[in-house]
Coordinates of N, CA, C and O and ligand atoms in Angstrom, one line a residue:
M993 N 118.6 92.6 67.4 CA 119.1 91.3 68.0 C 118.6 91.2 69.4 O 118.6 92.1 70.2
G994 N 118.1 90.0 69.8 CA 117.6 89.7 71.1 C 118.6 89.6 72.1 O 119.8 89.5 71.8
S995 N 118.3 89.8 73.4 CA 119.3 89.8 74.5 C 119.9 88.5 74.7 O 121.0 88.4 75.1
T996 N 119.2 87.4 74.3 CA 119.8 86.0 74.4 C 121.1 85.9 73.5 O 122.1 85.5 73.9
Q997 N 120.9 86.4 72.3 CA 122.0 86.4 71.3 C 123.1 87.3 71.8 O 124.3 87.0 71.7
T998 N 122.7 88.5 72.4 CA 123.7 89.4 72.9 C 124.5 88.7 74.0 O 125.8 88.8 74.0
A999 N 123.8 88.1 74.9 CA 124.5 87.4 76.0 C 125.5 86.4 75.5 O 126.6 86.3 76.0
A1000 N 125.0 85.6 74.5 CA 125.9 84.5 74.0 C 127.1 85.1 73.3 O 128.2 84.7 73.5
R1001 N 126.9 86.2 72.6 CA 128.0 86.8 71.8 C 129.1 87.4 72.8 O 130.3 87.3 72.5
T1002 N 128.6 88.0 73.9 CA 129.6 88.6 74.8 C 130.2 87.6 75.7 O 131.1 88.0 76.5
G1003 N 129.6 86.4 75.7 CA 130.2 85.4 76.5 C 129.9 85.6 78.0 O 130.5 84.9 78.9
N1004 N 129.0 86.5 78.4 CA 128.8 86.6 79.8 C 127.7 85.6 80.3 O 127.3 84.8 79.5
K1005 N 127.4 85.6 81.6 CA 126.5 84.5 82.1 C 125.1 84.9 82.2 O 124.3 84.2 82.7
L1006 N 124.7 86.1 81.6 CA 123.3 86.6 81.7 C 122.5 85.7 80.8 O 122.9 85.4 79.7
T1007 N 121.3 85.4 81.3 CA 120.3 84.6 80.5 C 118.9 85.3 80.6 O 118.7 86.0 81.6
E1008 N 118.1 85.0 79.7 CA 116.7 85.4 79.8 C 116.1 84.7 81.0 O 116.5 83.6 81.4
P1009 N 115.0 85.4 81.7 CA 114.3 84.6 82.7 C 113.8 83.4 82.1 O 113.2 83.4 81.0
G1010 N 113.9 82.2 82.7 CA 113.5 80.9 82.1 C 112.0 80.9 81.8 O 111.2 81.4 82.5
Q1011 N 111.7 80.1 80.8 CA 110.3 79.9 80.5 C 110.1 78.4 80.7 O 111.0 77.5 80.5
Y1012 N 108.9 78.1 81.2 CA 108.6 76.7 81.6 C 107.2 76.4 81.1 O 106.3 77.1 81.1
R1013 N 107.1 75.2 80.5 CA 105.9 74.7 80.0 C 105.1 74.0 81.1 O 105.7 73.2 81.9
V1014 N 103.8 74.3 81.1 CA 102.9 73.5 82.0 C 102.3 72.4 81.0 O 101.6 72.8 80.0
I1015 N 102.6 71.1 81.3 CA 102.1 70.0 80.5 C 101.0 69.3 81.2 O 101.1 68.9 82.3
L1016 N 99.9 69.2 80.4 CA 98.7 68.4 80.9 C 98.9 67.0 80.5 O 99.3 66.7 79.4
L1017 N 98.6 66.1 81.4 CA 98.7 64.6 81.2 C 97.3 64.0 81.0 O 96.4 64.3 81.7
N1018 N 97.2 63.1 80.0 CA 96.0 62.4 79.9 C 95.7 61.3 81.0 O 96.7 60.9 81.6
D1019 N 94.5 61.0 81.2 CA 94.1 59.9 82.1 C 92.8 59.4 81.6 O 92.2 60.0 80.7
D1020 N 92.3 58.3 82.1 CA 91.1 57.6 81.6 C 89.8 58.1 82.3 O 88.7 57.7 81.9
Y1021 N 90.0 58.9 83.4 CA 88.8 59.2 84.3 C 88.4 60.6 84.3 O 87.2 60.9 84.6
T1022 N 89.3 61.6 84.1 CA 88.9 63.0 84.1 C 88.0 63.3 82.9 O 88.3 62.9 81.8
S1023 N 86.9 64.0 83.2 CA 86.0 64.3 82.0 C 86.6 65.3 81.1 O 87.3 66.2 81.5
M1024 N 86.2 65.2 79.8 CA 86.6 66.1 78.8 C 86.2 67.5 79.2 O 86.9 68.5 79.0
E1025 N 84.9 67.6 79.7 CA 84.4 68.9 80.1 C 85.2 69.6 81.2 O 85.4 70.8 81.1
F1026 N 85.6 68.8 82.1 CA 86.4 69.4 83.2 C 87.8 69.9 82.7 O 88.2 71.0 83.1
V1027 N 88.4 69.2 81.8 CA 89.7 69.6 81.3 C 89.5 70.9 80.5 O 90.3 71.9 80.6
V1028 N 88.4 71.0 79.7 CA 88.2 72.3 79.0 C 87.9 73.4 80.0 O 88.5 74.5 79.8
E1029 N 87.2 73.2 81.1 CA 87.0 74.2 82.1 C 88.3 74.6 82.7 O 88.5 75.8 83.0
I1030 N 89.2 73.7 83.0 CA 90.5 74.0 83.5 C 91.3 74.9 82.6 O 91.9 75.9 83.0
L1031 N 91.3 74.6 81.3 CA 92.0 75.3 80.3 C 91.5 76.7 80.1 O 92.3 77.7 79.9
I1032 N 90.2 76.9 80.3 CA 89.6 78.2 80.2 C 89.8 79.0 81.5 O 90.3 80.1 81.5
G1033 N 89.6 78.3 82.7 CA 89.6 79.0 84.0 C 91.0 79.3 84.5 O 91.2 80.3 85.1
V1034 N 91.9 78.4 84.3 CA 93.3 78.5 84.9 C 94.2 79.1 83.8 O 95.1 79.9 84.1
F1035 N 94.1 78.6 82.6 CA 95.0 79.0 81.5 C 94.5 80.1 80.5 O 95.2 80.4 79.6
H1036 N 93.3 80.5 80.8 CA 92.7 81.7 80.0 C 92.6 81.4 78.5 O 92.8 82.3 77.7
K1037 N 92.3 80.2 78.2 CA 92.1 79.8 76.7 C 90.7 80.1 76.3 O 89.7 80.0 77.2
E1038 N 90.5 80.5 75.1 CA 89.1 80.5 74.5 C 88.6 79.1 74.4 O 89.4 78.1 74.3
E1039 N 87.3 78.9 74.4 CA 86.7 77.6 74.4 C 87.2 76.7 73.2 O 87.5 75.5 73.4
A1040 N 87.3 77.3 72.0 CA 87.7 76.5 70.9 C 89.1 76.0 71.0 O 89.4 74.8 70.8
E1041 N 90.0 76.8 71.5 CA 91.4 76.5 71.8 C 91.5 75.5 72.9 O 92.3 74.5 72.8
A1042 N 90.7 75.7 73.9 CA 90.7 74.8 75.1 C 90.3 73.4 74.6 O 90.9 72.4 75.0
T1043 N 89.3 73.3 73.8 CA 88.8 72.0 73.3 C 89.9 71.3 72.4 O 90.1 70.1 72.5
R1044 N 90.6 72.2 71.6 CA 91.6 71.6 70.7 C 92.8 71.0 71.6 O 93.2 69.9 71.3
I1045 N 93.2 71.8 72.6 CA 94.3 71.3 73.5 C 93.8 70.0 74.2 O 94.6 69.0 74.3
M1046 N 92.6 70.0 74.8 CA 92.1 68.8 75.5 C 92.1 67.6 74.6 O 92.6 66.5 75.0
L1047 N 91.6 67.7 73.3 CA 91.6 66.6 72.4 C 93.0 66.1 72.0 O 93.3 64.9 71.9
D1048 N 93.9 67.1 71.9 CA 95.3 66.8 71.6 C 95.9 65.9 72.7 O 96.6 64.9 72.5
V1049 N 95.7 66.4 74.0 CA 96.2 65.6 75.2 C 95.5 64.2 75.2 O 96.2 63.2 75.4
H1050 N 94.2 64.2 74.9 CA 93.5 62.9 75.0 C 94.0 61.9 73.9 O 94.2 60.7 74.2
R1051 N 94.4 62.4 72.8 CA 94.9 61.5 71.7 C 96.4 61.2 71.9 O 96.8 60.1 71.6
K1052 N 97.2 62.2 72.3 CA 98.7 62.0 72.3 C 99.2 61.7 73.7 O 100.4 61.3 73.8
G1053 N 98.4 61.9 74.7 CA 98.9 61.5 76.1 C 99.4 62.7 76.9 O 99.4 62.7 78.1
R1054 N 99.8 63.8 76.2 CA 100.2 65.0 76.9 C 100.2 66.2 76.0 O 100.1 66.0 74.7
G1055 N 100.2 67.3 76.5 CA 100.2 68.5 75.7 C 100.3 69.8 76.5 O 100.2 69.8 77.7
M1056 N 100.7 70.9 75.8 CA 101.1 72.1 76.5 C 99.8 73.0 76.8 O 99.1 73.3 75.9
A1057 N 99.7 73.3 78.1 CA 98.6 74.2 78.5 C 99.0 75.6 78.4 O 98.2 76.5 78.2
G1058 N 100.3 75.9 78.6 CA 100.8 77.3 78.6 C 102.3 77.3 78.9 O 102.9 76.3 79.3
L1059 N 102.9 78.5 78.7 CA 104.3 78.8 78.8 C 104.4 80.0 79.7 O 103.9 81.1 79.5
Y1060 N 105.2 79.8 80.9 CA 105.2 80.8 81.9 C 106.6 80.9 82.6 O 107.4 80.0 82.4
T1061 N 106.8 81.9 83.4 CA 107.9 81.9 84.3 C 107.7 80.8 85.3 O 106.6 80.4 85.5
F1062 N 108.8 80.4 86.0 CA 108.7 79.3 86.9 C 107.6 79.4 87.9 O 106.8 78.5 88.1
D1063 N 107.6 80.5 88.7 CA 106.6 80.6 89.8 C 105.2 80.5 89.3 O 104.3 79.9 90.0
I1064 N 104.9 81.2 88.2 CA 103.5 81.1 87.6 C 103.2 79.7 87.2 O 102.1 79.2 87.4
A1065 N 104.1 79.0 86.5 CA 103.9 77.7 86.1 C 103.6 76.8 87.3 O 102.7 76.0 87.2
V1066 N 104.3 76.9 88.3 CA 104.1 76.1 89.5 C 102.8 76.4 90.2 O 102.0 75.5 90.6
T1067 N 102.4 77.7 90.3 CA 101.1 78.1 90.8 C 100.0 77.5 90.0 O 99.0 77.0 90.6
K1068 N 100.1 77.6 88.7 CA 99.0 77.0 87.9 C 98.9 75.5 88.0 O 97.8 75.0 88.1
T1069 N 100.0 74.9 88.1 CA 100.0 73.4 88.4 C 99.3 73.1 89.7 O 98.5 72.2 89.8
E1070 N 99.6 73.9 90.7 CA 99.0 73.6 92.0 C 97.5 73.9 92.0 O 96.7 73.1 92.6
Q1071 N 97.1 74.9 91.2 CA 95.6 75.2 91.0 C 94.9 74.0 90.3 O 93.8 73.6 90.7
V1072 N 95.6 73.5 89.3 CA 95.0 72.3 88.6 C 94.8 71.2 89.5 O 93.7 70.6 89.6
H1073 N 95.8 70.9 90.3 CA 95.8 69.7 91.2 C 94.7 69.9 92.3 O 94.0 69.0 92.7
S1074 N 94.6 71.1 92.8 CA 93.7 71.5 93.8 C 92.2 71.3 93.3 O 91.4 70.7 93.9
L1075 N 92.0 71.9 92.1 CA 90.6 71.8 91.5 C 90.3 70.3 91.2 O 89.2 69.9 91.4
A1076 N 91.3 69.6 90.7 CA 91.0 68.2 90.3 C 90.7 67.4 91.6 O 89.7 66.6 91.6
R1077 N 91.4 67.6 92.7 CA 91.1 67.0 93.9 C 89.7 67.3 94.4 O 88.9 66.4 94.8
Q1078 N 89.3 68.6 94.3 CA 88.0 69.0 94.8 C 86.9 68.3 94.0 O 85.8 68.0 94.5
H1079 N 87.2 68.0 92.7 CA 86.2 67.4 91.8 C 86.4 65.9 91.7 O 85.7 65.2 90.9
E1080 N 87.3 65.4 92.5 CA 87.7 63.9 92.6 C 88.0 63.4 91.2 O 87.6 62.3 90.8
F1081 N 88.8 64.2 90.4 CA 89.4 63.7 89.2 C 90.9 63.5 89.4 O 91.5 64.3 90.1
P1082 N 91.5 62.5 88.7 CA 92.9 62.3 88.8 C 93.8 63.1 87.9 O 95.0 62.8 87.8
L1083 N 93.2 64.2 87.3 CA 94.0 65.0 86.4 C 95.3 65.5 87.0 O 95.4 66.0 88.1
R1084 N 96.4 65.3 86.2 CA 97.7 65.7 86.6 C 98.3 66.6 85.5 O 98.1 66.4 84.3
C1085 N 99.2 67.5 86.0 CA 100.0 68.2 85.0 C 101.4 68.4 85.7 O 101.6 68.2 86.9
L1086 N 102.4 68.8 84.9 CA 103.7 69.0 85.4 C 104.4 70.2 84.7 O 103.9 70.7 83.7
V1087 N 105.4 70.7 85.3 CA 106.2 71.8 84.8 C 107.5 71.3 84.2 O 108.2 70.4 84.8
E1088 N 107.8 71.7 83.0 CA 109.1 71.4 82.4 C 109.8 72.6 81.8 O 109.1 73.5 81.3
K1089 N 111.1 72.6 81.8 CA 111.9 73.7 81.3 C 111.7 73.8 79.8 O 111.7 72.7 79.1
A1090 N 111.4 75.0 79.3 CA 111.1 75.1 77.8 C 112.5 75.1 77.1 O 113.5 75.4 77.6
Ligands
TYC2013 N1 90.9 60.9 78.4 C1 89.9 61.6 79.1 C2 88.5 61.0 78.7 O1 88.4 60.2 77.8 C3 89.8 63.1 78.8 C4 91.1 63.8 79.2 C5 91.7 64.7 78.3 C6 91.6 63.6 80.5 C7 92.9 65.4 78.7 C8 92.8 64.3 80.9 O2 94.5 65.9 80.4 C9 93.4 65.2 80.0 N2 87.5 61.3 79.5

């Protein structure tokens, strides 16, 4: 049995360290190649998986780049925004509680 179930059963206040999704947002201006490079360079995806995620975001408007503890999720989000600024793309992402 996992510790989350144990914590719930014993009624104490312990919880697992939170997991946070980094969500990539679509826009009309960022190049597909740049998004794939971000997914490989920042989120350590293989090229085929990076392309799949990029196309999913392109079609649906948003999609998950990865699942991390809070500090790592925020750091990756900052890296994406910094790289996007350097390349003059409006690419945005956000952190949400999983
Ligand atoms: N929609 C962009 C285009 O057609 C590609 C894109 C995909 C942009 C994913 C952002 O998170 C994104 N060039």
